C-alpha cells in the first residue's frame, strides 16, 4: 500500500496566549512539528503537546525557529552558520527532553518560518541544521521543501548521511519550474477544499502537481503540510485525509514509510 | 583513597558579554555546572563550554535557572511546581543536546540561584526538579545543599530513586545548627585562602565543618562548590585543590565516587 | 452630576497572539490601561491601541508589569525597590512616546498583576512606582486598590504629592473588613451581570459595597475595573455602564473628576 | 570658533554583565548614545548612565536597536517599516523617561548596529526612524552616516523637517568614493592613535578625510564617533580630544553647534 505523511505545526501557544486547534487537528495527522520555545511555545505548552501527540500515536518532530517571538520566527534574521547549528541543537535538545519524559522518540526536525525558507534556499544553512541533527541522533529525519527549490538543500543534508524528507504543500500554487509561487502573487494560496484535496491526492498517488500554467509536473514528496489554525483549516485536513484514504493511500508518520 | 568533587558554575557568558574565567578554572575542577540559556548562557556559549569540559575530562552537569537574564536568576520567582518541572526539563534537554554532540554524558543537575535556594528549602520544589531528572535519565545526579537545611529536599529526591549529592561551601560560614549563615550577616563569606582551604580539607577528610561559635559539627558532603569569577577566585581553587591532594584526597567527578 | 470612571486593561496582544476584545470594549469605557511590552503588548500593539483610545476619546494610562511574558506578569517576582522604580519608569516612557505621537496625554499609571498586588500590599513598592510617576509627570494619576487593603499604599503615594485613585472591583467579593476575598476562596468572583451592575451602582452612587456577610461597608472608589476578555465580559461592561447612566451617574475618565 | 561633537555608545551593560568603560570615557566626550534595553542596556543601567551623563553635562541621545540581545543588535533583521518606526518610538520613549527623571533633555537619536547600517543604506528605513523622532519631539536630532553612503538617508530625514547630523569615523578607512571601507577588508580599522587623531583633526577642521588611495576627499561631518571599550580606546579618545583642542576646535554637543 502506498502511504504518505500528514504533518502539522503544533504547540505554538505561549503563556496565556492560545494559538491553533491542536486538540482537533491531532486526530487527523500522522506527524506533529512542535515549537521549541524560541519563535513560539514554552515548556508548559511543549509538555502538553508532546503528551497529546504521544496519546494519539502521532510522530513528534522538533520545529526550531529564530529567537523572535515578537515576529513569530517569520522574519529573516542573518545568523552565522555556527549560530544556526547551535540554535537548532539547543531547541532539538529541549524538545527531546519532553519526548524522553513521555517515553517516545523524537523523529524529525522541521525548521520554522524564516529558517525553513533559508534552509530550503541555501544548502549551507540546511547543512548547519543537518549537523545539529547528526549531533543528537542520526535516525532523526530532516524535513525540507520538496520540488526544485529545495533540491540542493535536501542533497546537502543527505551528504551528511541523514535522511531528508521532501515536503509538499497541497494548498500552495507551484510554478511550471517546480517552485512555490510567491505568497505575494495572486493565487499563491488555494482555499477551495476540494481542489486542495485533489492536489494532495495527485501528490501522494502520482508524485505530481498541477502547475500555475495548467501543466502537470513531477513533485516527489513524502509528507504533506496541513494547518490547524481554525475550524475551516481542521475541516480541510479531514477532507484531505478522507480523499487520500478513499483512494487507498495510507497515512503514516514519515519515519515509517518503506 | 578518599575522594571528593570540586564543582564550579560555568558558561555564564551571554552574547558579547563575558563572565567568569572558565578557561582557567576548568583546569582545576572535576565537575562543571553549565548554564542553560535562561538565567545565563546561550547556545554558542554552551557549545564552547561543553566542548571545553569534554576536552579537559571534566564532568558536565546542567545548571538550570529562572527565565530572568536581567536578574541572573538570583531573584525569587513564584512558579508552580509543574512550571519548575517543565522549565528544568527544557533546560536539561537543551544542554543534553550539546553533550550528545560532543559524545559525552550529562552527569548531574544543579539548580541555580533563586531556584537552588528554593529547592534546598522546599522538598516539593526539589521533587519537581527530581521528576525532570527522572524523565530524562535516572543516572543523572541531583545536586543540592548539604547540611541541615537541605536535608528534607535531598531525602525527597532520593524517594524518587535518584541519587542526591550533598554540596558544601568551604567559603561560607555555617551556624551551629548546620545551616548556611545568611549572606546578609557579617562574616557570611570567608575570603582568606588558607582558611577556605583548611575548611575544604575538614569537609572532605572528616565530614565536618567549624561553625560560627567555634564548635565542630558534622557536614557530610560529596562535592565542594568553588568559583572562577576572577584571578583571585581561580587562585583560591588552585589552593583548595592543592590542600586536598597534599593530604591524599582524590579529586573525582561526583558520579565516580564509590 | 456624580461621575465615575470605568477602566479596562488593554493592548495585551503580542505579535501574532491576540488577546481581549479591545475594539468592542473601548466603546464602553472611559480609561484604558495599556500594556507596555513587558508582561504583554509590543510596540505594534501599543501603537494600535493608543491610536484606538485616542480615536474614541478614552483616557490612556500605562499598565506596567514584570518582565515575565511567559507568566503574563501575574507571578510574584522579588525585585528591589530601585528595580521596581526603574522598570516602571522605563515602561511609562515607552507608552508616553506613543501618546506623544498621537497628540494625547498619558493620564495615569496602573501596575499590572503581581506588581499591582504587591503595590497594594506594600507602601514601599507603591512609593517606588510613585517616584517613577513623579519623575515623568506629576499630573499623572496613580491607580491602586481601594478599600482597607490598599489604604497605606495610596496614602504613601499621596505623600509624594501625587494623586492616588482608588479602584473598585464590582465583580469581586469583599470581606466585612473591606478587603478583597482571595480568589482561592469560593464566591470570590461574581458572574451574574445584574448583581455586578447593582454592585457597581452601589459603589458609584453611595461609596458602599455589600460584604460577604451581607453587611454594607464603606468603599470609596473613583474608578471601577471592568474586563474585555470575551463577548460575555463585553456585555457585562455594557450592562454596568447602562445601570450607572440610567441612575444619572456620568462616566468620565478618572483625571476629569471633580 | 569651530566646534565638533564627540559621541560614544554607552550604557551597554546588562544585568550582572559589564561592558565598556563608561565612567572613564564620559569625561572626554560631548554626546552619549545610550542603549535602550533591546540590543543592550536595562532600566537600572539606563538610570545609572543617564544620571552620569547629566552629572558630566554630556548630551544624551537614544541608541535604539533590534530586539536581539544575543546578537547585540548587530545582525540584520528584516522588519517592516512600521515595525522599525514603532520599535524606535518605544525605545526613544523609554530613554526619555530617564531623561525627564533627571531633568535633562533627550537630544538625539542614533540607531545601533544593524539598524544603523540599514538606516544609512536605505532612506525608507531612515524615514521610519525620522517619523518616530518627529512623533516625540522635532527638536531631537537624527544621527546617521556622513559621506556618500548615508547621503540619501540624511536628505530623507531632512525632508521630514528634522535635523540630520552627519557622523564621521576617524578610526575607519574611507574609499575614494567617500564610503566606509568594509570591515571585511584589510585596513578597514585604523588603530594607530596618532593617525586616528590626525584624521579626526582633518575631519573637524577641513571637512576632509584621506581616502584609501591617498587622495583627500570631502567629508562634512558634525560628530565624530569614538569608543570606550577598553583602556586603550579611552586613551585614544583622550588623544583625539587633545589634538582637536590644541588646534582650537571646541568640543560641543551636536545640538549646540551653530
Coordinates of C-alpha atoms in Angstrom, one line a residue, chain B residues 15-232:
Chain B
X15 CA 26.3 37.1 23.5
X16 CA 29.1 39.7 23.6
X17 CA 29.1 39.7 27.4
X18 CA 31.9 37.8 29.1
X19 CA 31.6 36.4 32.6
X20 CA 34.0 34.1 34.5
X21 CA 37.4 32.7 33.8
X22 CA 36.2 29.4 32.5
X23 CA 39.4 28.6 30.6
X24 CA 41.4 28.9 33.8
X25 CA 39.2 27.3 36.4
X26 CA 38.4 24.3 34.2
X27 CA 41.9 23.0 34.7
X28 CA 41.4 22.6 38.5
X29 CA 37.9 21.2 38.9
X30 CA 36.2 17.9 38.4
X31 CA 32.6 19.0 37.6
X32 CA 31.2 21.9 35.6
X33 CA 27.6 23.2 36.1
X34 CA 26.8 24.7 32.8
X35 CA 24.2 27.5 32.4
X36 CA 21.4 26.6 30.0
X37 CA 20.4 29.9 28.4
X38 CA 17.7 31.0 30.9
X39 CA 19.5 33.0 33.6
X40 CA 22.8 33.0 31.7
X41 CA 24.5 31.3 28.7
X42 CA 23.4 31.0 25.1
X43 CA 23.8 28.2 22.6
X44 CA 27.1 29.4 21.3
X45 CA 28.4 29.7 24.9
X46 CA 27.0 26.2 25.7
X47 CA 28.7 24.7 22.7
X48 CA 32.0 26.2 23.6
X49 CA 31.8 25.3 27.3
X50 CA 30.6 21.7 26.9
X51 CA 33.4 21.2 24.3
X52 CA 36.0 22.7 26.7
X53 CA 34.8 20.5 29.6
X54 CA 34.9 17.4 27.3
X55 CA 38.5 18.3 26.3
X56 CA 39.5 18.5 30.0
X57 CA 37.7 15.4 31.1
X58 CA 35.5 17.4 33.4
X59 CA 32.1 16.0 34.2
X60 CA 29.2 18.1 32.8
X61 CA 26.1 19.0 34.6
X62 CA 23.1 21.2 33.8
X63 CA 22.7 24.4 35.7
X64 CA 19.1 25.4 35.1
X65 CA 17.6 28.7 36.4
X66 CA 14.7 31.0 36.2
X67 CA 13.9 32.8 33.0
X68 CA 15.4 36.0 34.3
X69 CA 18.6 37.1 32.5
X70 CA 18.2 40.6 33.8
X71 CA 18.5 39.4 37.4
X72 CA 20.9 36.5 36.6
X73 CA 18.3 34.0 38.0
X74 CA 19.1 35.2 41.6
X75 CA 15.7 36.7 42.3
X76 CA 12.9 34.7 43.8
X77 CA 10.1 33.9 41.4
X78 CA 6.9 32.2 42.4
X79 CA 6.4 29.5 39.8
X80 CA 4.1 26.5 40.2
X81 CA 5.6 23.0 40.7
X82 CA 4.6 21.9 37.1
X83 CA 6.3 25.0 35.9
X84 CA 9.5 24.2 37.8
X85 CA 9.5 20.7 36.5
X86 CA 9.0 21.7 32.9
X87 CA 11.4 24.6 33.0
X88 CA 14.1 22.3 34.3
X89 CA 13.2 19.6 31.8
X90 CA 13.6 22.1 29.0
X91 CA 17.0 23.2 30.2
X92 CA 18.3 19.8 30.9
X93 CA 17.3 18.7 27.3
X94 CA 18.9 21.8 25.8
X95 CA 22.2 21.0 27.5
X96 CA 21.9 17.3 26.8
X97 CA 22.0 18.0 23.0
X98 CA 25.4 19.7 23.3
X99 CA 26.7 16.7 25.4
X100 CA 25.5 14.3 22.8
X101 CA 27.1 16.3 20.0
X102 CA 30.4 16.1 22.0
X103 CA 30.0 12.4 22.7
X104 CA 29.8 12.8 26.5
X105 CA 27.2 12.1 29.2
X106 CA 25.2 14.7 31.1
X107 CA 26.1 13.7 34.6
X108 CA 24.2 15.9 37.1
X109 CA 21.8 18.7 37.5
X110 CA 22.4 21.6 40.0
X111 CA 19.7 24.3 40.1
X112 CA 20.9 27.9 40.0
X113 CA 20.5 30.9 42.3
X114 CA 16.9 31.5 43.4
X115 CA 15.9 28.1 42.2
X116 CA 18.7 26.4 44.2
X117 CA 17.7 28.2 47.3
X118 CA 14.1 27.3 46.9
X119 CA 14.9 23.7 46.1
X120 CA 17.0 23.4 49.2
X121 CA 14.3 24.9 51.4
X122 CA 11.3 23.2 49.9
X123 CA 11.2 19.5 49.3
X124 CA 8.3 19.9 46.8
X125 CA 10.4 22.1 44.6
X126 CA 13.3 19.6 44.9
X127 CA 10.9 16.8 43.9
X128 CA 9.7 18.8 40.9
X129 CA 13.4 19.1 39.8
X130 CA 13.8 15.4 40.6
X131 CA 10.9 14.5 38.3
X132 CA 12.5 16.4 35.5
X133 CA 15.7 14.4 36.0
X134 CA 13.9 11.1 36.2
X135 CA 12.1 12.0 33.0
X136 CA 15.4 12.3 31.1
X137 CA 17.8 9.9 32.7
X138 CA 17.7 8.3 36.2
X139 CA 21.5 8.0 36.3
X140 CA 21.8 11.8 36.4
X141 CA 22.6 13.1 39.9
X142 CA 20.7 15.8 41.8
X143 CA 23.0 18.4 43.5
X144 CA 21.6 20.2 46.5
X145 CA 22.6 21.9 49.7
X146 CA 24.2 19.6 52.2
X147 CA 23.8 20.0 56.0
X148 CA 20.7 20.5 58.0
X149 CA 18.9 23.0 55.6
X150 CA 18.9 20.8 52.6
X151 CA 18.2 17.5 54.3
X152 CA 14.5 17.2 53.6
X153 CA 14.9 18.1 50.0
X154 CA 17.7 15.6 49.4
X155 CA 15.6 12.9 51.1
X156 CA 12.6 13.8 48.9
X157 CA 14.7 13.4 45.7
X158 CA 16.1 10.1 47.0
X159 CA 12.5 9.0 47.4
X160 CA 12.2 9.2 43.6
X161 CA 15.0 6.6 43.4
X162 CA 17.5 9.3 42.3
X163 CA 20.9 9.9 43.8
X164 CA 21.1 13.2 45.7
X165 CA 24.6 14.7 46.0
X166 CA 25.2 17.0 49.1
X167 CA 27.1 20.2 48.4
X168 CA 29.4 22.1 50.8
X169 CA 30.6 25.7 50.6
X170 CA 34.1 26.0 52.1
X171 CA 34.0 29.8 51.7
X172 CA 30.7 30.2 53.6
X173 CA 30.1 30.3 57.4
X174 CA 27.8 27.6 58.9
X175 CA 25.7 28.1 62.0
X176 CA 26.0 25.6 64.9
X177 CA 22.7 24.1 63.6
X178 CA 24.4 23.2 60.3
X179 CA 22.8 25.8 58.1
X180 CA 24.5 28.4 56.0
X181 CA 24.8 31.8 57.7
X182 CA 22.7 34.3 55.8
X183 CA 24.7 36.4 53.3
X184 CA 23.2 39.5 54.9
X185 CA 25.1 38.8 58.2
X186 CA 28.7 39.8 58.7
X187 CA 31.2 37.0 58.3
X188 CA 29.0 35.0 56.0
X189 CA 31.6 34.8 53.3
X190 CA 35.2 33.7 54.1
X191 CA 37.9 35.2 51.9
X192 CA 41.2 34.1 53.4
X193 CA 42.6 31.4 51.1
X194 CA 44.3 29.4 53.8
X195 CA 41.1 29.3 55.9
X196 CA 39.0 28.3 52.9
X197 CA 41.5 25.5 52.0
X198 CA 41.5 24.2 55.6
X199 CA 37.7 24.2 55.7
X200 CA 37.6 22.3 52.5
X201 CA 40.0 19.8 53.9
X202 CA 38.0 19.3 57.1
X203 CA 34.8 18.8 55.0
X204 CA 36.5 16.3 52.6
X205 CA 38.5 14.4 55.1
X206 CA 36.4 14.3 58.3
X207 CA 32.9 15.2 57.1
X208 CA 33.0 18.2 59.4
X209 CA 32.9 22.0 59.4
X210 CA 33.7 24.6 62.1
X211 CA 30.6 26.5 62.9
X212 CA 30.3 30.2 63.8
X213 CA 30.5 29.5 67.5
X214 CA 33.8 27.6 67.1
X215 CA 32.2 24.2 67.6
X216 CA 32.9 21.4 65.1
X217 CA 29.7 19.9 63.6
X218 CA 29.1 17.1 61.2
X219 CA 28.7 18.0 57.5
X220 CA 28.6 15.1 55.1
X221 CA 29.1 16.5 51.5
X222 CA 30.3 14.8 48.3
X223 CA 31.0 18.0 46.3
X224 CA 32.6 21.3 47.1
X225 CA 31.5 24.5 45.3
X226 CA 34.3 26.7 44.1
X227 CA 34.2 29.9 41.9
X228 CA 36.0 31.2 38.9
X229 CA 34.9 34.8 38.8
X230 CA 38.3 36.5 38.8
X231 CA 42.0 35.7 39.1
X232 CA 41.9 35.6 42.9

